[in-house]
Coordinates of N, CA and C in Angstrom, one line a residue:
M1 N -25.0 -29.4 13.3 CA -25.2 -27.9 13.6 C -24.2 -27.5 12.6
E2 N -24.0 -26.3 11.4 CA -23.0 -25.6 10.8 C -22.1 -25.4 11.6
K3 N -20.4 -25.5 11.4 CA -19.3 -24.6 12.1 C -19.6 -23.2 12.0
K4 N -19.5 -22.2 13.0 CA -19.4 -21.1 12.8 C -18.2 -20.8 12.3
M5 N -17.9 -19.9 11.4 CA -16.8 -19.5 10.4 C -16.0 -18.3 11.6
K6 N -14.8 -18.4 11.6 CA -13.8 -17.8 12.5 C -14.0 -16.5 11.4
A7 N -13.9 -15.3 12.2 CA -14.1 -13.9 11.8 C -12.6 -14.2 10.9
R8 N -12.6 -12.8 10.0 CA -11.6 -13.0 9.2 C -10.6 -11.8 9.3
A9 N -11.2 -10.8 10.1 CA -10.4 -9.8 10.4 C -10.1 -9.9 12.4
V10 N -9.5 -9.1 12.6 CA -9.3 -8.5 14.5 C -9.1 -7.4 14.3
I11 N -10.0 -6.6 15.2 CA -10.1 -4.9 15.2 C -9.3 -4.9 17.1
F12 N -8.5 -3.8 17.2 CA -8.0 -3.3 18.3 C -8.7 -2.2 18.7
T13 N -9.6 -2.2 19.9 CA -9.8 -0.9 19.6 C -10.7 -1.4 21.2
G14 N -11.6 0.3 21.5 CA -12.2 0.1 23.1 C -12.3 1.5 23.8
N15 N -11.8 2.3 23.4 CA -11.6 3.7 23.6 C -12.2 5.0 23.1
S16 N -11.7 4.6 21.4 CA -12.4 6.0 20.5 C -13.7 5.4 20.5
I17 N -14.1 3.8 20.3 CA -15.0 3.2 19.6 C -15.4 1.9 20.6
S18 N -16.7 2.0 21.8 CA -17.0 0.4 22.3 C -17.0 -0.4 21.5
H19 N -16.2 -1.8 21.8 CA -16.9 -2.9 21.2 C -18.1 -3.3 20.6
E20 N -18.8 -3.1 22.0 CA -20.7 -3.5 21.5 C -20.8 -1.8 20.5
D21 N -20.6 -1.1 20.1 CA -20.9 -0.3 18.8 C -20.3 -0.7 17.9
A22 N -18.8 -0.7 17.8 CA -18.0 -1.7 16.3 C -19.0 -2.5 15.9
K23 N -19.6 -3.6 17.1 CA -20.0 -4.9 16.4 C -21.3 -4.6 15.6
K24 N -21.8 -3.2 15.3 CA -23.0 -2.7 14.8 C -22.9 -2.4 13.5
I25 N -21.5 -2.3 13.3 CA -20.8 -2.2 11.9 C -20.0 -3.3 10.9
L26 N -19.6 -3.8 12.1 CA -18.5 -5.1 11.6 C -18.2 -6.2 12.4
R27 N -18.3 -7.5 11.9 CA -18.8 -8.8 12.5 C -17.0 -9.0 12.7
A28 N -16.2 -9.1 13.7 CA -14.8 -9.6 13.5 C -14.8 -9.7 15.1
N29 N -13.4 -10.2 15.0 CA -12.6 -10.8 16.2 C -12.4 -9.4 17.1
Y30 N -12.8 -8.7 18.2 CA -12.6 -7.4 19.1 C -11.6 -7.8 20.1
Q31 N -10.7 -7.1 20.3 CA -9.4 -7.0 20.9 C -9.6 -5.8 21.9
P32 N -9.0 -5.4 22.6 CA -8.6 -4.8 23.5 C -7.6 -3.4 22.7
P33 N -7.2 -2.5 23.4 CA -6.2 -1.7 22.7 C -4.9 -2.7 22.7
V34 N -4.2 -2.2 21.3 CA -3.1 -3.4 21.2 C -2.0 -2.8 21.9
R35 N -1.4 -4.0 22.5 CA 0.0 -3.6 23.1 C 1.1 -3.7 22.2
R36 N 2.8 -4.6 22.4 CA 3.6 -4.6 22.1 C 3.7 -6.4 21.9
F37 N 4.3 -6.7 20.8 CA 4.3 -8.7 20.8 C 2.7 -9.2 20.6
Q38 N 1.6 -8.5 19.9 CA 0.1 -9.0 19.6 C 0.3 -9.6 18.7
L39 N 0.6 -8.9 18.1 CA 0.5 -9.0 16.4 C 0.5 -10.7 15.6
E40 N 2.0 -11.1 16.1 CA 2.6 -12.1 15.6 C 1.1 -12.9 15.3
K41 N 0.6 -13.5 16.8 CA -0.1 -14.1 16.9 C -1.5 -14.7 16.1
F42 N -2.2 -13.2 15.8 CA -3.2 -13.2 15.2 C -2.4 -13.5 13.8
V43 N -1.3 -13.4 12.8 CA -0.8 -14.0 11.6 C -1.3 -15.1 11.9
Q44 N -0.4 -15.7 12.4 CA 0.1 -17.3 13.2 C -1.7 -17.9 12.5
Q45 N -2.7 -17.1 12.9 CA -4.1 -18.0 13.3 C -4.7 -17.3 11.9
G46 N -4.2 -16.9 10.8 CA -4.4 -17.0 9.8 C -5.4 -15.9 9.5
Y47 N -5.5 -15.1 10.4 CA -6.4 -13.8 9.8 C -5.7 -12.8 8.7
K48 N -6.6 -12.0 7.6 CA -5.8 -11.8 6.4 C -6.2 -10.1 6.9
V49 N -6.9 -9.3 7.8 CA -7.0 -8.5 8.0 C -7.0 -7.8 9.3
I50 N -6.2 -6.4 9.5 CA -5.9 -6.2 11.2 C -6.3 -5.0 11.1
G51 N -7.2 -4.6 12.0 CA -7.3 -3.0 12.1 C -7.3 -2.2 13.5
I52 N -6.2 -1.9 13.2 CA -5.8 -1.1 14.5 C -6.1 0.4 14.6
I53 N -6.9 0.2 16.0 CA -8.2 1.7 16.2 C -7.1 2.3 17.7
D54 N -7.1 1.5 18.9 CA -6.5 2.0 19.8 C -5.5 1.1 20.3
G55 N -4.3 1.4 21.1 CA -3.4 0.6 21.5 C -3.0 1.9 22.9
I56 N -2.4 1.0 22.9 CA -1.4 1.6 25.2 C -0.2 2.4 24.6
F57 N -0.1 3.4 25.0 CA 0.8 4.0 25.2 C 1.1 4.4 26.9
F58 N 2.8 4.7 26.0 CA 3.3 5.6 27.7 C 3.9 4.4 28.9
D59 N 2.8 3.8 29.4 CA 3.0 3.1 30.9 C 3.3 1.2 30.3
R60 N 2.9 0.9 28.7 CA 3.8 0.3 28.8 C 4.1 0.0 27.0
A61 N 4.4 -1.0 26.8 CA 5.0 -0.9 25.6 C 4.1 -0.8 24.4
A62 N 4.2 -0.2 23.5 CA 3.1 0.4 22.1 C 3.8 -1.0 21.0
V63 N 2.9 -0.7 20.2 CA 2.5 -2.1 19.1 C 4.1 -1.4 18.4
G64 N 4.6 -2.0 18.0 CA 6.4 -1.9 17.3 C 6.0 -1.5 16.0
H65 N 6.7 -1.0 15.1 CA 6.7 -0.7 13.7 C 7.6 -2.4 12.9
R66 N 8.2 -3.1 13.6 CA 8.5 -3.9 12.9 C 7.6 -5.4 13.1
E67 N 6.5 -5.3 13.9 CA 5.5 -6.1 14.4 C 4.9 -5.6 12.9
I68 N 4.6 -4.8 13.1 CA 3.2 -4.3 11.5 C 3.7 -4.7 10.6
L69 N 5.2 -4.4 10.0 CA 5.6 -4.6 9.0 C 6.3 -6.0 8.7
S70 N 6.4 -6.8 10.2 CA 6.1 -8.5 9.5 C 4.6 -9.2 8.8
A71 N 3.5 -8.3 9.6 CA 2.0 -8.6 8.8 C 2.4 -8.5 7.7
L72 N 2.3 -6.9 7.5 CA 2.3 -6.5 6.1 C 3.2 -7.7 5.2
N73 N 4.4 -8.3 5.2 CA 5.4 -9.3 4.6 C 4.5 -10.3 4.2
A74 N 3.5 -10.5 5.5 CA 3.0 -12.1 5.6 C 2.0 -11.9 4.5
G75 N 1.4 -10.9 4.1 CA 0.3 -10.4 2.9 C -0.9 -9.8 4.0
V76 N -0.9 -9.9 4.8 CA -1.7 -9.6 5.8 C -2.2 -7.8 5.4
K77 N -3.6 -7.7 5.4 CA -4.0 -6.2 5.4 C -4.0 -5.6 6.6
V78 N -3.2 -4.6 7.0 CA -3.3 -3.3 7.6 C -3.9 -2.1 8.4
V79 N -5.3 -2.1 8.4 CA -5.2 -0.5 8.3 C -5.4 0.1 9.4
G80 N -5.1 1.6 9.5 CA -5.1 2.9 11.0 C -5.9 3.2 10.9
G81 N -6.5 3.6 11.8 CA -7.1 4.7 11.8 C -7.1 5.7 13.7
A82 N -7.8 6.9 13.6 CA -7.7 7.1 14.8 C -7.2 7.9 15.7
S83 N -6.5 6.7 16.4 CA -5.8 7.1 17.5 C -4.0 6.2 17.1
M84 N -3.8 5.3 17.8 CA -2.6 5.4 17.6 C -2.2 3.5 16.0
G85 N -3.4 3.7 15.7 CA -3.7 3.5 14.5 C -3.0 4.9 13.4
A86 N -4.0 5.6 13.9 CA -3.3 6.7 13.2 C -1.6 6.9 12.9
L87 N -1.7 6.8 14.3 CA 0.3 7.2 14.3 C 0.7 6.2 13.7
R88 N 0.5 4.9 13.6 CA 1.2 4.2 13.2 C 1.2 4.1 11.5
A89 N -0.1 4.5 11.0 CA -0.2 4.5 9.6 C 0.7 5.7 8.9
S90 N 0.2 6.9 10.1 CA 1.2 8.2 9.4 C 2.7 7.5 8.9
E91 N 3.5 6.7 10.0 CA 4.9 6.2 9.7 C 4.8 5.3 9.0
L92 N 3.8 4.4 8.9 CA 4.0 3.2 7.4 C 3.0 3.0 6.5
D93 N 2.7 4.2 5.6 CA 1.2 4.3 4.6 C 2.2 3.7 3.4
T94 N 4.3 4.4 3.9 CA 5.1 3.7 2.7 C 5.2 2.4 2.3
H95 N 5.1 1.7 3.1 CA 5.2 0.3 3.1 C 3.8 -0.4 3.4
G96 N 2.9 0.3 2.8 CA 1.4 -0.3 3.1 C 0.5 -0.5 4.1
M97 N 0.7 -0.4 4.9 CA -0.1 -0.2 5.9 C -1.3 1.3 5.6
V98 N -2.4 0.6 5.6 CA -3.5 1.7 5.2 C -3.8 2.5 6.4
G99 N -3.8 3.9 5.9 CA -4.5 4.8 6.7 C -5.7 5.6 6.7
V100 N -6.8 6.0 7.0 CA -7.8 6.3 7.0 C -8.2 7.6 8.3
G101 N -8.6 8.6 7.6 CA -9.4 9.3 9.2 C -8.7 10.4 8.9
K102 N -9.1 11.7 9.2 CA -8.5 13.2 9.6 C -7.4 12.6 10.3
V103 N -7.5 12.0 11.5 CA -6.5 11.8 12.6 C -5.2 12.0 12.2
Y104 N -5.2 10.7 11.1 CA -4.1 10.0 10.5 C -3.7 10.8 8.6
E105 N -4.4 11.7 9.1 CA -4.1 12.9 7.5 C -3.1 14.0 8.3
W106 N -3.8 14.1 9.8 CA -3.3 15.2 10.4 C -1.2 14.8 10.9
Y107 N -1.9 13.4 11.1 CA -0.1 13.3 11.3 C 0.7 12.8 10.1
R108 N 0.1 12.4 9.6 CA 0.9 12.4 7.9 C 1.1 13.7 7.5
D109 N 0.5 14.5 7.4 CA 0.8 16.0 7.0 C 1.8 17.3 8.0
G110 N 1.9 16.3 8.9 CA 2.5 17.5 10.1 C 1.6 18.2 10.9
V111 N 0.7 18.4 11.3 CA -0.4 19.4 11.4 C 0.2 19.2 13.0
I112 N 0.0 17.8 13.2 CA -0.1 17.4 14.9 C 1.3 16.5 14.4
E113 N 1.9 16.1 16.2 CA 3.3 15.3 16.0 C 3.3 14.3 17.2
S114 N 2.5 15.0 17.9 CA 3.0 14.6 19.7 C 1.9 13.0 19.4
D115 N 2.2 11.7 20.3 CA 1.6 10.9 20.9 C 0.2 11.6 21.3
D116 N 0.6 12.4 22.2 CA -0.7 12.9 23.4 C -1.8 13.5 22.7
E117 N -1.6 13.8 21.4 CA -2.8 14.4 21.0 C -4.2 13.3 21.2
V118 N -3.6 11.9 21.2 CA -4.4 11.1 20.7 C -5.1 10.6 21.9
A119 N -4.1 10.3 23.2 CA -4.0 9.6 24.5 C -4.8 10.4 25.0
V120 N -5.1 9.4 26.1 CA -6.5 9.3 26.8 C -5.9 8.4 28.2
S121 N -6.5 8.8 29.7 CA -7.0 8.0 30.6 C -8.2 7.3 30.5
T122 N -7.7 5.6 30.9 CA -9.0 5.0 30.5 C -9.8 4.2 32.0
N123 N -11.0 4.0 31.6 CA -11.4 2.9 32.8 C -11.0 1.4 32.6
P124 N -9.8 1.0 33.5 CA -8.9 -0.6 33.1 C -10.0 -1.3 32.9
D125 N -11.3 -1.4 33.2 CA -11.9 -2.4 32.9 C -13.0 -2.5 31.6
T126 N -13.2 -1.1 31.2 CA -14.2 -0.9 29.7 C -13.4 -0.4 29.1
F127 N -12.0 0.1 29.3 CA -11.3 0.8 28.1 C -11.9 2.1 27.8
E128 N -13.2 2.3 28.3 CA -13.8 3.4 28.5 C -13.3 5.2 28.9
P129 N -13.2 6.1 27.5 CA -11.9 6.9 28.1 C -12.2 7.9 29.6
I130 N -11.5 7.9 30.1 CA -12.2 9.1 31.0 C -11.3 10.4 31.6
S131 N -10.4 10.6 30.0 CA -10.3 12.1 29.9 C -10.6 12.8 28.6
V132 N -10.5 13.4 27.8 CA -11.0 13.9 26.8 C -9.5 14.0 25.5
P133 N -9.4 13.3 24.5 CA -8.6 13.6 23.3 C -8.6 14.7 23.1
L134 N -7.2 15.5 22.9 CA -7.0 16.6 22.3 C -7.2 17.1 21.1
V135 N -7.0 15.9 20.2 CA -7.5 15.9 19.1 C -9.1 16.4 18.7
N136 N -9.9 16.0 19.5 CA -11.3 16.2 20.2 C -11.5 17.8 20.4
I137 N -10.5 17.8 21.2 CA -10.6 19.4 22.0 C -10.6 20.0 20.6
R138 N -9.5 19.8 19.5 CA -9.4 20.9 18.4 C -10.1 21.2 17.6
E139 N -11.2 20.2 17.1 CA -12.5 20.0 16.6 C -13.6 21.2 17.1
T140 N -13.5 20.4 18.5 CA -14.8 21.4 19.2 C -14.6 22.4 19.1
L141 N -13.4 22.8 19.9 CA -13.1 24.3 20.1 C -12.8 25.1 18.4
K142 N -12.8 24.6 17.3 CA -12.6 24.8 16.0 C -14.3 24.9 15.8
A143 N -15.1 24.3 16.1 CA -17.1 24.4 16.1 C -17.3 25.3 16.9
A144 N -16.7 25.8 17.9 CA -17.0 27.3 18.9 C -16.8 28.2 18.0
L145 N -15.9 27.9 17.7 CA -15.2 29.5 16.7 C -16.0 29.7 15.7
D146 N -16.3 28.3 14.7 CA -17.4 28.7 13.7 C -18.7 29.4 13.7
T147 N -18.9 28.6 15.1 CA -20.2 29.2 15.2 C -20.7 30.5 15.8
G148 N -19.4 31.2 16.4 CA -19.3 32.7 16.9 C -19.4 32.2 18.1
L149 N -19.3 31.2 19.0 CA -19.5 31.3 20.2 C -18.1 31.9 21.1
V150 N -16.8 31.7 20.5 CA -15.5 32.3 21.1 C -14.8 33.0 19.7
S151 N -13.9 33.9 20.2 CA -13.1 34.9 19.1 C -12.1 34.2 18.7
E152 N -11.6 34.2 17.9 CA -10.4 33.8 17.4 C -9.2 34.1 18.8
K153 N -9.2 34.9 18.7 CA -8.4 35.2 20.0 C -8.1 33.9 21.6
E154 N -9.9 34.2 21.8 CA -10.0 33.0 22.6 C -10.1 31.7 22.4
H155 N -10.4 31.4 21.3 CA -10.1 30.1 20.6 C -8.8 29.5 20.7
N156 N -7.6 30.5 19.9 CA -6.4 30.3 20.4 C -5.6 30.1 21.8
A157 N -6.2 31.3 22.8 CA -5.8 30.9 24.0 C -6.1 29.6 24.6
L158 N -7.7 29.3 24.2 CA -8.0 27.9 25.0 C -7.0 26.9 24.5
L159 N -7.0 26.6 23.2 CA -6.2 25.4 22.6 C -4.4 25.3 22.9
D160 N -4.4 26.4 23.4 CA -2.7 26.5 24.2 C -2.8 25.7 25.2
L161 N -3.9 26.3 26.2 CA -4.3 25.8 27.4 C -4.3 24.4 27.6
A162 N -5.2 23.8 26.5 CA -5.3 22.2 26.7 C -4.0 21.6 25.9
I163 N -3.3 22.3 24.8 CA -1.7 21.6 24.8 C -1.2 21.4 25.7
N164 N -1.0 22.0 26.7 CA -0.2 22.5 27.6 C -0.5 21.9 29.0
T165 N -1.8 21.6 28.8 CA -2.3 20.6 29.9 C -2.2 18.8 30.2
Y166 N -1.7 18.3 30.9 CA -1.4 17.0 30.9 C -2.4 15.6 30.4
Y167 N -2.2 15.1 29.6 CA -3.3 14.9 29.0 C -4.5 13.8 29.5
P168 N -3.9 13.2 30.7 CA -5.2 12.6 31.6 C -5.7 13.6 32.5
D169 N -5.7 14.6 32.2 CA -5.9 15.7 32.7 C -7.3 16.4 32.2
R170 N -6.9 16.2 31.0 CA -7.4 17.1 29.9 C -8.9 16.5 30.1
S171 N -10.1 18.0 30.2 CA -11.6 17.8 30.2 C -12.3 18.9 29.9
Y172 N -13.6 18.8 29.6 CA -13.5 20.6 29.4 C -14.4 21.3 30.4
L173 N -14.4 20.7 31.6 CA -15.1 21.7 32.9 C -13.4 21.9 32.9
G174 N -12.6 20.9 33.0 CA -11.4 21.7 33.6 C -10.9 22.9 32.5
L175 N -11.2 22.6 30.9 CA -10.8 23.8 30.5 C -11.5 25.3 30.5
T176 N -12.7 24.8 30.1 CA -13.5 25.8 30.8 C -13.2 26.8 32.2
K177 N -13.0 26.3 33.3 CA -13.1 26.7 34.5 C -11.8 27.3 34.2
E178 N -10.8 27.0 34.3 CA -9.1 27.5 34.1 C -9.1 28.6 33.3
G179 N -9.7 28.1 32.1 CA -10.1 29.2 30.9 C -10.2 30.7 31.8
G180 N -11.6 30.3 32.1 CA -12.0 31.3 33.3 C -11.3 32.0 34.2
K181 N -11.1 31.3 35.2 CA -9.9 31.4 36.2 C -8.7 32.6 35.7
K182 N -8.2 32.0 34.4 CA -6.7 32.5 33.7 C -7.3 33.9 32.9
G183 N -9.0 34.2 32.9 CA -8.9 35.7 32.0 C -9.2 35.4 30.1
L184 N -9.1 33.8 30.3 CA -8.9 33.4 28.8 C -10.0 34.0 28.0
I185 N -11.1 33.5 28.9 CA -12.5 33.6 28.7 C -13.6 34.5 29.6
P186 N -14.5 35.2 29.4 CA -15.6 35.9 30.6 C -16.2 34.9 31.0
K187 N -16.7 34.2 32.1 CA -16.7 33.0 33.4 C -17.9 33.0 32.8
E188 N -19.1 34.1 32.2 CA -20.1 33.3 32.2 C -20.0 32.5 30.5
K189 N -18.8 33.3 29.5 CA -19.0 32.6 28.4 C -18.4 30.7 28.8
G190 N -17.5 30.8 29.4 CA -17.4 30.1 30.0 C -18.0 28.7 30.5
K191 N -19.8 29.1 30.5 CA -20.3 28.2 30.9 C -21.2 27.7 29.6
Q192 N -21.6 28.6 28.7 CA -21.8 28.3 27.5 C -21.0 27.9 26.5
L193 N -20.1 27.6 26.9 CA -19.0 27.0 26.3 C -18.7 25.5 26.4
L194 N -18.6 25.2 27.8 CA -18.7 23.8 28.7 C -20.1 23.1 28.1
D195 N -21.3 24.0 28.1 CA -22.7 23.2 27.4 C -22.5 22.5 25.9
F196 N -21.8 24.0 25.0 CA -21.3 23.6 23.9 C -20.6 22.1 23.7
C197 N -19.4 21.8 24.3 CA -18.3 21.2 24.8 C -19.1 20.0 24.6
L198 N -20.2 19.6 25.5 CA -20.4 18.9 25.8 C -21.9 18.1 25.1
N199 N -22.1 19.1 24.8 CA -23.6 18.6 24.2 C -23.4 18.5 22.2
S200 N -22.3 19.3 22.0 CA -22.3 19.2 20.4 C -20.5 18.8 20.0
E201 N -20.0 18.1 21.0 CA -18.8 18.1 20.6 C -18.0 16.8 19.7
V202 N -17.0 17.3 18.8 CA -16.8 16.4 17.6 C -15.9 15.6 17.9
D203 N -16.5 14.6 18.1 CA -15.7 12.9 18.3 C -14.7 12.6 17.7
I204 N -14.0 12.9 16.8 CA -13.3 12.9 15.9 C -13.0 11.5 15.6
K205 N -12.5 11.1 17.0 CA -12.0 9.6 17.1 C -12.6 8.8 16.8
R206 N -14.1 9.1 17.4 CA -14.8 8.0 17.0 C -15.1 8.2 15.6
Q207 N -15.3 9.3 14.9 CA -15.5 9.0 13.3 C -14.8 8.2 12.6
D208 N -13.1 8.8 12.9 CA -12.1 7.6 12.1 C -12.5 7.0 13.2
A209 N -12.6 5.9 13.4 CA -12.8 4.5 14.2 C -13.6 4.3 13.3
V210 N -15.0 4.8 13.4 CA -15.8 3.8 12.2 C -15.4 3.6 10.8
L211 N -14.4 4.9 9.9 CA -13.9 4.9 9.1 C -13.0 3.2 9.1
V212 N -12.1 3.3 9.6 CA -11.4 2.0 9.8 C -12.1 0.5 9.7
L213 N -13.4 0.3 10.5 CA -14.2 -0.8 10.6 C -14.7 -0.5 9.0
E214 N -15.2 0.4 8.3 CA -15.8 0.4 7.0 C -14.9 0.2 6.2
T215 N -13.6 0.1 6.6 CA -12.7 0.3 5.2 C -12.1 -1.5 5.4
V216 N -12.0 -1.6 7.2 CA -11.9 -3.0 7.1 C -12.9 -3.7 6.3
K217 N -14.2 -3.6 6.6 CA -15.4 -4.2 6.0 C -15.1 -4.5 4.4
K218 N -14.9 -3.4 3.6 CA -14.9 -3.4 2.1 C -13.6 -4.1 2.0
L219 N -12.7 -4.4 2.9 CA -11.1 -5.5 2.0 C -12.2 -6.5 2.5
I220 N -12.4 -7.3 4.0 CA -13.2 -8.3 3.5 C -14.2 -9.2 2.5
E221 N -14.8 -7.7 2.0 CA -15.7 -8.3 0.9 C -15.2 -8.3 -0.7
E222 N -13.6 -7.7 -0.1 CA -13.5 -7.6 -2.0 C -12.3 -9.0 -1.8
A223 N -12.0 -9.3 -0.7 CA -11.0 -10.7 -0.4 C -11.7 -12.0 -1.0

């Protein structure tokens, strides 16, 4: 029986895109969201490409800049986008880390700065998000504005409300209900907006996660 070749890339994800969906795009070693002191092991195991999409924030130590720099210095290509990967890529792109996607560009260009823009509360068993990331709320509210569902004043007020909501508590239901309560939007419009957000969400984190996978795939093919 022919020996199965080890995947040449390791990808850290689970929140922005599920391992199951990611495998349809790229064959790789899929790991849970990255945390501190994990990268060296994979560098030593001979992986030549590391994709960082999701990572641990706040409650436990996040992947460090030095770990990524060490991997880059060892000749490993490191690609980041969507979430923790976007944040680290915006900080380390001048050192050779490859950043892709809109969220990375926002961090790089100073459009957004806070870690909590991409942070979500997750199911500890499946890594599935149980809150909505602020970057998705930004894009979805912008889409609602573009379609004329909300006015510019309503858009701005709702975005401020989302920004000032603690990240694990962010949801479209909470946003539209609280927006109605505070008089930021008429209650009837709140129901329409909730329907729009749930059915037409702009999932920018997932879109960027797909870009990371496609970029890693290209790097593997070129190697």
